């Protein structure tokens, strides 16, 4: 069975899809470095030119950021999963910090705030006193 072949010329939207980027990224980073061919009202982008630009951008990214390899393969499997370099959505990939047992336990009973009496009766008495006096 033969594989379907892509056309050599791609429309604007097909070129964006082929590159695998968003429209704004294509217009900002890709389009200035490409030479489209105008066919009527359409712009046609050369697939080979897109491939060459993809390789150039990949090379520039590697030079700027360094190689994208995790510290150890075990870390990669636990952190990113086997499919790509994205964070894993699997539960338990990052253990939570252990609870600190040196914390002061919460006070039981009256409020510990420094505002004075904050129970309902004393607050309502102060409000009534202001209104009448």
Coordinates of N, CA, C and O in Angstrom, one line a residue:
X1 N 0.8 -1.2 0.0 CA 0.0 0.0 0.0 C 0.9 1.2 0.0 O 1.8 1.3 0.8
X2 N 0.6 2.2 -0.9 CA 1.5 3.4 -1.0 C 1.0 4.4 0.0 O -0.2 4.5 0.3
X3 N 1.9 5.2 0.5 CA 1.6 6.3 1.4 C 1.2 7.5 0.6 O 1.7 7.8 -0.5
X4 N 0.2 8.2 1.1 CA -0.2 9.5 0.4 C 0.9 10.5 0.4 O 1.6 10.7 1.4
X5 N 1.1 11.1 -0.7 CA 2.2 12.1 -0.8 C 1.6 13.5 -0.6 O 0.5 13.8 -1.0
X6 N 2.4 14.3 0.0 CA 2.0 15.7 0.2 C 2.3 16.5 -1.0 O 3.3 16.2 -1.7
X7 N 1.5 17.5 -1.3 CA 1.8 18.3 -2.5 C 3.1 19.2 -2.2 O 3.4 19.4 -1.0
X8 N 3.8 19.5 -3.2 CA 5.0 20.4 -3.0 C 4.6 21.8 -2.5 O 5.2 22.3 -1.7
X9 N 3.5 22.3 -3.1 CA 3.1 23.7 -2.7 C 2.0 23.6 -1.7 O 1.0 22.8 -1.8
X10 N 2.1 24.3 -0.6 CA 1.1 24.3 0.5 C 0.5 25.7 0.6 O 1.2 26.7 0.6
X11 N -0.8 25.7 0.8 CA -1.5 27.0 1.1 C -1.0 27.6 2.4 O -0.4 26.9 3.2
X12 N -1.4 28.8 2.7 CA -1.0 29.4 4.0 C -1.4 28.6 5.2 O -0.6 28.3 6.0
X13 N -2.7 28.2 5.2 CA -3.2 27.4 6.4 C -2.5 26.0 6.4 O -2.2 25.5 7.5
X14 N -2.3 25.4 5.2 CA -1.7 24.1 5.2 C -0.2 24.2 5.6 O 0.3 23.3 6.2
X15 N 0.4 25.3 5.3 CA 1.8 25.5 5.7 C 1.9 25.6 7.2 O 2.8 25.1 7.8
X16 N 1.0 26.3 7.8 CA 1.0 26.5 9.2 C 0.7 25.1 9.9 O 1.4 24.7 10.8
X17 N -0.2 24.3 9.4 CA -0.5 23.0 9.9 C 0.7 22.1 9.7 O 1.1 21.3 10.6
X18 N 1.4 22.2 8.5 CA 2.5 21.3 8.2 C 3.7 21.7 9.2 O 4.4 20.8 9.7
X19 N 3.9 23.0 9.5 CA 5.0 23.4 10.4 C 4.6 23.0 11.8 O 5.5 22.8 12.6
X20 N 3.3 22.8 12.1 CA 3.0 22.4 13.5 C 3.0 23.6 14.5 O 3.3 23.3 15.7
X21 N 2.8 24.8 14.1 CA 2.9 25.9 15.0 C 1.6 26.7 14.9 O 0.8 26.5 14.0
X22 N 1.4 27.6 15.8 CA 0.3 28.5 15.8 C 0.4 29.6 14.7 O 1.5 29.9 14.3
X23 N -0.7 30.2 14.3 CA -0.6 31.2 13.3 C 0.3 32.4 13.6 O 1.1 32.8 12.8
X24 N 0.2 32.9 14.8 CA 1.0 34.0 15.2 C 2.5 33.7 15.2 O 3.3 34.5 14.8
X25 N 2.8 32.5 15.6 CA 4.2 32.0 15.6 C 4.7 31.9 14.2 O 5.8 32.3 13.8
X26 N 3.9 31.4 13.3 CA 4.2 31.3 11.9 C 4.5 32.6 11.3 O 5.5 32.9 10.6
X27 N 3.6 33.6 11.5 CA 3.7 34.9 11.0 C 4.9 35.7 11.5 O 5.5 36.5 10.8
X28 N 5.2 35.4 12.8 CA 6.3 36.1 13.5 C 7.7 35.5 13.1 O 8.6 36.3 12.8
X29 N 7.8 34.2 13.2 CA 9.1 33.6 13.1 C 9.4 32.9 11.8 O 10.5 32.8 11.3
X30 N 8.4 32.4 11.1 CA 8.6 31.6 9.9 C 8.4 32.4 8.6 O 9.2 32.4 7.7
X31 N 7.3 33.1 8.6 CA 6.9 33.8 7.3 C 8.0 34.8 6.8 O 8.2 34.8 5.6
X32 N 8.7 35.6 7.7 CA 9.7 36.5 7.2 C 10.9 35.8 6.5 O 11.6 36.3 5.7
X33 N 11.0 34.5 6.8 CA 12.2 33.8 6.3 C 11.8 32.9 5.1 O 12.6 32.1 4.6
X34 N 10.5 33.0 4.7 CA 10.1 32.1 3.5 C 9.7 33.0 2.4 O 9.4 34.2 2.5
X35 N 9.8 32.5 1.2 CA 9.4 33.2 0.0 C 8.2 32.5 -0.7 O 8.4 31.5 -1.4
X36 N 7.0 33.0 -0.4 CA 5.9 32.3 -1.0 C 5.7 32.7 -2.5 O 6.2 33.7 -2.9
X37 N 4.9 31.8 -3.1 CA 4.6 32.1 -4.5 C 3.1 32.5 -4.6 O 2.3 31.8 -4.0
X38 N 2.8 33.6 -5.3 CA 1.5 34.1 -5.3 C 0.8 33.4 -6.5 O 1.3 33.4 -7.6
X39 N -0.4 32.8 -6.2 CA -1.2 32.2 -7.3 C -2.6 32.7 -7.1 O -3.4 32.3 -6.3
X40 N -2.9 33.7 -7.9 CA -4.2 34.4 -7.8 C -4.2 35.1 -6.4 O -3.4 36.0 -6.1
X41 N -5.2 34.8 -5.6 CA -5.3 35.4 -4.3 C -4.7 34.6 -3.2 O -4.7 35.0 -2.0
X42 N -4.1 33.5 -3.6 CA -3.5 32.6 -2.6 C -1.9 32.7 -2.5 O -1.3 33.1 -3.5
X43 N -1.4 32.5 -1.4 CA 0.1 32.3 -1.2 C 0.4 30.8 -1.1 O -0.3 30.1 -0.3
X44 N 1.3 30.4 -1.9 CA 1.7 29.0 -1.9 C 3.1 28.9 -1.4 O 4.0 29.6 -1.8
X45 N 3.3 28.1 -0.3 CA 4.6 27.9 0.3 C 5.2 26.6 -0.1 O 4.5 25.5 -0.2
X46 N 6.5 26.6 -0.4 CA 7.2 25.4 -0.9 C 7.5 24.5 0.4 O 8.1 24.9 1.3
X47 N 7.1 23.2 0.3 CA 7.3 22.3 1.4 C 8.8 22.0 1.7 O 9.1 21.9 2.8
X48 N 9.6 22.0 0.6 CA 11.0 21.8 0.8 C 11.6 23.0 1.6 O 12.5 22.9 2.4
X49 N 11.2 24.2 1.3 CA 11.6 25.4 2.0 C 11.2 25.4 3.5 O 11.9 25.8 4.4
X50 N 10.0 24.9 3.7 CA 9.5 24.7 5.1 C 10.4 23.7 5.9 O 10.7 23.9 7.0
X51 N 10.7 22.6 5.2 CA 11.6 21.6 5.8 C 13.0 22.2 6.2 O 13.5 22.0 7.3
X52 N 13.5 22.9 5.2 CA 14.9 23.5 5.5 C 14.8 24.6 6.6 O 15.7 24.6 7.4
X53 N 13.7 25.3 6.6 CA 13.6 26.3 7.7 C 13.4 25.6 9.0 O 13.9 26.1 10.1
X54 N 12.6 24.6 9.1 CA 12.4 23.8 10.3 C 13.8 23.3 10.8 O 14.1 23.4 12.0
X55 N 14.6 22.8 10.0 CA 16.0 22.3 10.4 C 16.8 23.5 10.9 O 17.5 23.3 11.9
X56 N 16.7 24.6 10.2 CA 17.5 25.8 10.7 C 17.1 26.3 12.0 O 17.9 26.6 12.9
X57 N 15.8 26.3 12.2 CA 15.2 26.8 13.5 C 15.6 25.8 14.6 O 15.9 26.2 15.8
X58 N 15.6 24.5 14.3 CA 15.9 23.5 15.3 C 17.4 23.6 15.7 O 17.8 23.6 16.8
X59 N 18.3 23.9 14.7 CA 19.7 24.1 14.9 C 19.9 25.3 15.8 O 20.7 25.3 16.7
X60 N 19.2 26.4 15.5 CA 19.3 27.7 16.3 C 18.9 27.5 17.7 O 19.5 27.9 18.6
X61 N 17.8 26.7 17.9 CA 17.3 26.4 19.2 C 18.3 25.6 20.0 O 18.5 25.8 21.2
X62 N 18.9 24.6 19.4 CA 19.9 23.8 20.0 C 21.1 24.6 20.5 O 21.7 24.4 21.5
X63 N 21.5 25.5 19.6 CA 22.7 26.3 19.9 C 22.4 27.3 21.1 O 23.2 27.6 21.9
X64 N 21.2 27.8 21.1 CA 20.8 28.8 22.1 C 20.5 28.1 23.4 O 20.9 28.6 24.5
X65 N 19.8 27.0 23.4 CA 19.4 26.4 24.7 C 20.2 25.2 25.1 O 20.1 24.7 26.2
X66 N 21.0 24.7 24.2 CA 21.8 23.4 24.5 C 20.9 22.2 24.2 O 19.7 22.3 23.9
X67 N 21.5 21.1 24.3 CA 20.7 19.8 24.0 C 19.6 19.6 25.1 O 19.8 19.9 26.3
X68 N 18.5 19.2 24.6 CA 17.3 19.0 25.5 C 17.3 17.5 26.0 O 16.5 16.7 25.5
X69 N 18.2 17.2 26.9 CA 18.2 15.8 27.4 C 18.1 15.9 28.9 O 18.7 16.7 29.6
X70 N 17.3 15.0 29.5 CA 17.1 15.0 30.9 C 18.4 14.4 31.6 O 19.3 13.8 31.0
X71 N 18.5 14.6 32.9 CA 19.7 14.3 33.6 C 20.0 12.8 33.6 O 21.1 12.3 33.3
X72 N 19.0 12.0 33.8 CA 19.1 10.5 33.8 C 17.9 10.0 33.1 O 16.8 10.6 33.2
X73 N 18.0 8.8 32.5 CA 16.8 8.2 31.8 C 15.7 7.9 32.8 O 14.5 8.1 32.5
X74 N 16.0 7.5 34.0 CA 15.0 7.2 35.0 C 14.2 8.5 35.4 O 13.0 8.5 35.5
X75 N 14.9 9.6 35.5 CA 14.2 10.9 35.8 C 13.3 11.2 34.6 O 12.2 11.8 34.8
X76 N 13.7 11.0 33.4 CA 12.9 11.3 32.2 C 11.6 10.5 32.3 O 10.6 11.0 32.0
X77 N 11.7 9.2 32.6 CA 10.5 8.3 32.6 C 9.6 8.8 33.7 O 8.4 8.8 33.5
X78 N 10.1 9.1 34.9 CA 9.3 9.5 36.0 C 8.7 10.9 35.8 O 7.5 11.1 36.0
X79 N 9.5 11.8 35.3 CA 9.1 13.2 35.2 C 8.3 13.4 33.9 O 7.2 14.1 34.0
X80 N 8.7 12.9 32.8 CA 8.2 13.3 31.5 C 7.4 12.3 30.8 O 6.7 12.5 29.9
X81 N 7.5 11.1 31.2 CA 6.8 10.0 30.5 C 7.6 9.6 29.3 O 8.5 10.2 28.8
X82 N 7.2 8.5 28.7 CA 8.0 7.9 27.6 C 7.7 8.6 26.2 O 8.4 8.5 25.3
X83 N 6.6 9.5 26.2 CA 6.2 10.0 24.9 C 6.9 11.2 24.4 O 7.0 11.5 23.2
X84 N 7.3 12.1 25.3 CA 7.9 13.4 24.9 C 8.6 14.0 26.1 O 8.8 13.4 27.1
X85 N 8.9 15.3 26.0 CA 9.6 16.0 27.0 C 8.6 16.9 27.8 O 9.0 17.8 28.5
X86 N 7.3 16.6 27.8 CA 6.3 17.4 28.5 C 6.2 16.8 29.9 O 6.5 15.7 30.2
X87 N 5.8 17.6 30.9 CA 5.6 17.1 32.2 C 4.5 16.0 32.2 O 3.6 16.1 31.5
X88 N 4.7 15.1 33.1 CA 3.8 13.9 33.1 C 2.5 14.3 33.8 O 2.5 15.1 34.8
X89 N 1.4 13.8 33.3 CA 0.1 14.1 34.0 C -0.2 12.9 35.0 O -1.2 13.0 35.6
X90 N 0.7 12.0 35.1 CA 0.5 10.9 35.9 C 0.6 11.3 37.4 O 1.4 12.0 37.8
X91 N -0.4 10.8 38.2 CA -0.3 11.1 39.6 C 0.9 10.4 40.3 O 1.3 9.3 39.9
X92 N 1.5 11.1 41.2 CA 2.6 10.5 42.0 C 3.9 10.7 41.4 O 4.9 10.2 41.8
X93 N 4.0 11.5 40.3 CA 5.3 11.8 39.7 C 6.2 12.6 40.6 O 7.4 12.5 40.6
X94 N 5.5 13.5 41.3 CA 6.2 14.4 42.3 C 5.7 14.2 43.7 O 4.6 14.5 44.0
X95 N 6.5 13.6 44.6 CA 6.1 13.4 45.9 C 6.0 14.7 46.7 O 6.8 15.6 46.4
X96 N 4.9 14.9 47.5 CA 4.8 16.1 48.3 C 5.8 16.1 49.4 O 6.3 15.1 49.8
X97 N 6.1 17.3 49.8 CA 7.1 17.4 50.9 C 6.4 16.8 52.2 O 5.2 16.9 52.4
X98 N 7.2 16.2 53.1 CA 6.7 15.7 54.3 C 6.2 16.9 55.2 O 6.8 17.9 55.2
X99 N 5.2 16.6 56.0 CA 4.7 17.7 56.8 C 5.6 18.0 57.9 O 6.2 17.1 58.5
X100 N 5.8 19.2 58.2 CA 6.8 19.7 59.2 C 6.1 19.6 60.6 O 5.1 20.2 60.8
X101 N 6.7 18.7 61.4 CA 6.1 18.5 62.7 C 6.5 19.6 63.8 O 6.1 19.5 64.9
X102 N 7.3 20.6 63.4 CA 7.7 21.6 64.3 C 6.8 22.8 64.3 O 7.0 23.7 65.0
X103 N 5.7 22.7 63.6 CA 4.7 23.8 63.5 C 4.0 23.9 64.9 O 3.7 22.9 65.5
X104 N 3.6 25.1 65.3 CA 2.8 25.3 66.5 C 1.4 24.8 66.2 O 0.8 25.3 65.2
X105 N 0.8 24.0 67.1 CA -0.6 23.6 66.8 C -1.5 24.8 67.0 O -1.3 25.7 67.7
X106 N -2.7 24.7 66.3 CA -3.6 25.9 66.4 C -4.2 25.9 67.8 O -4.4 24.9 68.5
X107 N -4.5 27.2 68.2 CA -5.0 27.4 69.6 C -6.5 26.9 69.6 O -7.2 27.1 68.6
X108 N -6.9 26.4 70.7 CA -8.3 26.0 70.8 C -9.1 26.9 71.7 O -8.5 27.3 72.7
X109 N -10.2 27.3 71.3 CA -11.0 28.2 72.2 C -11.1 29.6 71.6 O -11.4 29.8 70.4
X110 N -10.8 30.6 72.4 CA -11.0 32.0 72.0 C -10.0 32.4 70.8 O -9.0 31.7 70.7
X111 N -10.3 33.4 70.1 CA -9.5 33.9 69.0 C -8.1 34.3 69.5 O -8.1 34.9 70.6
X112 N -7.1 34.1 68.8 CA -5.8 34.5 69.2 C -5.3 35.8 68.5 O -4.2 36.2 68.6
X113 N -6.3 36.5 67.8 CA -5.9 37.7 67.1 C -5.7 38.8 68.2 O -6.2 38.8 69.3
X114 N -4.9 39.8 67.8 CA -4.6 40.9 68.7 C -5.6 42.0 68.7 O -5.3 43.1 69.1
X115 N -6.8 41.8 68.1 CA -7.7 42.9 68.0 C -8.6 43.1 69.3 O -9.5 43.9 69.3
X116 N -8.3 42.4 70.3 CA -9.2 42.6 71.5 C -10.3 41.6 71.5 O -10.2 40.5 70.9
X117 N -11.5 42.0 72.1 CA -12.6 41.1 72.1 C -13.2 41.1 70.7 O -13.6 42.1 70.1
X118 N -13.4 39.9 70.2 CA -13.9 39.7 68.9 C -15.1 38.8 68.9 O -15.6 38.3 67.9
X119 N -15.7 38.5 70.2 CA -16.9 37.7 70.2 C -18.1 38.5 69.8 O -18.1 39.8 69.8
X120 N -19.1 37.9 69.4 CA -20.3 38.6 68.8 C -20.9 39.6 69.8 O -21.2 40.7 69.4
X121 N -21.1 39.2 71.0 CA -21.7 40.1 72.0 C -21.0 41.4 72.2 O -21.6 42.5 72.2
X122 N -19.6 41.3 72.3 CA -18.9 42.6 72.6 C -18.8 43.5 71.3 O -18.9 44.7 71.4
X123 N -18.8 42.9 70.2 CA -18.7 43.7 68.9 C -20.1 44.4 68.7 O -20.2 45.6 68.4
X124 N -21.2 43.6 68.9 CA -22.5 44.2 68.7 C -22.8 45.3 69.7 O -23.4 46.3 69.4
X125 N -22.3 45.1 71.0 CA -22.4 46.2 72.0 C -21.7 47.4 71.6 O -22.2 48.6 71.8
X126 N -20.5 47.3 71.0 CA -19.8 48.5 70.6 C -20.5 49.2 69.5 O -20.5 50.4 69.4
X127 N -21.0 48.5 68.5 CA -21.8 49.1 67.4 C -23.0 49.8 67.9 O -23.3 51.0 67.5
X128 N -23.8 49.2 68.8 CA -25.0 49.9 69.4 C -24.6 51.1 70.2 O -25.3 52.1 70.1
X129 N -23.5 51.1 70.9 CA -23.0 52.2 71.7 C -22.7 53.4 70.7 O -23.0 54.5 71.0
X130 N -22.0 53.1 69.6 CA -21.7 54.2 68.6 C -22.9 54.8 68.0 O -23.0 56.0 67.8
X131 N -23.9 54.0 67.7 CA -25.2 54.5 67.1 C -26.0 55.4 68.1 O -26.6 56.4 67.6
X132 N -26.0 55.0 69.3 CA -26.8 55.8 70.3 C -26.1 57.0 70.9 O -26.7 57.9 71.3
X133 N -24.8 56.9 70.9 CA -24.1 58.0 71.6 C -23.3 58.9 70.7 O -23.3 59.8 70.2

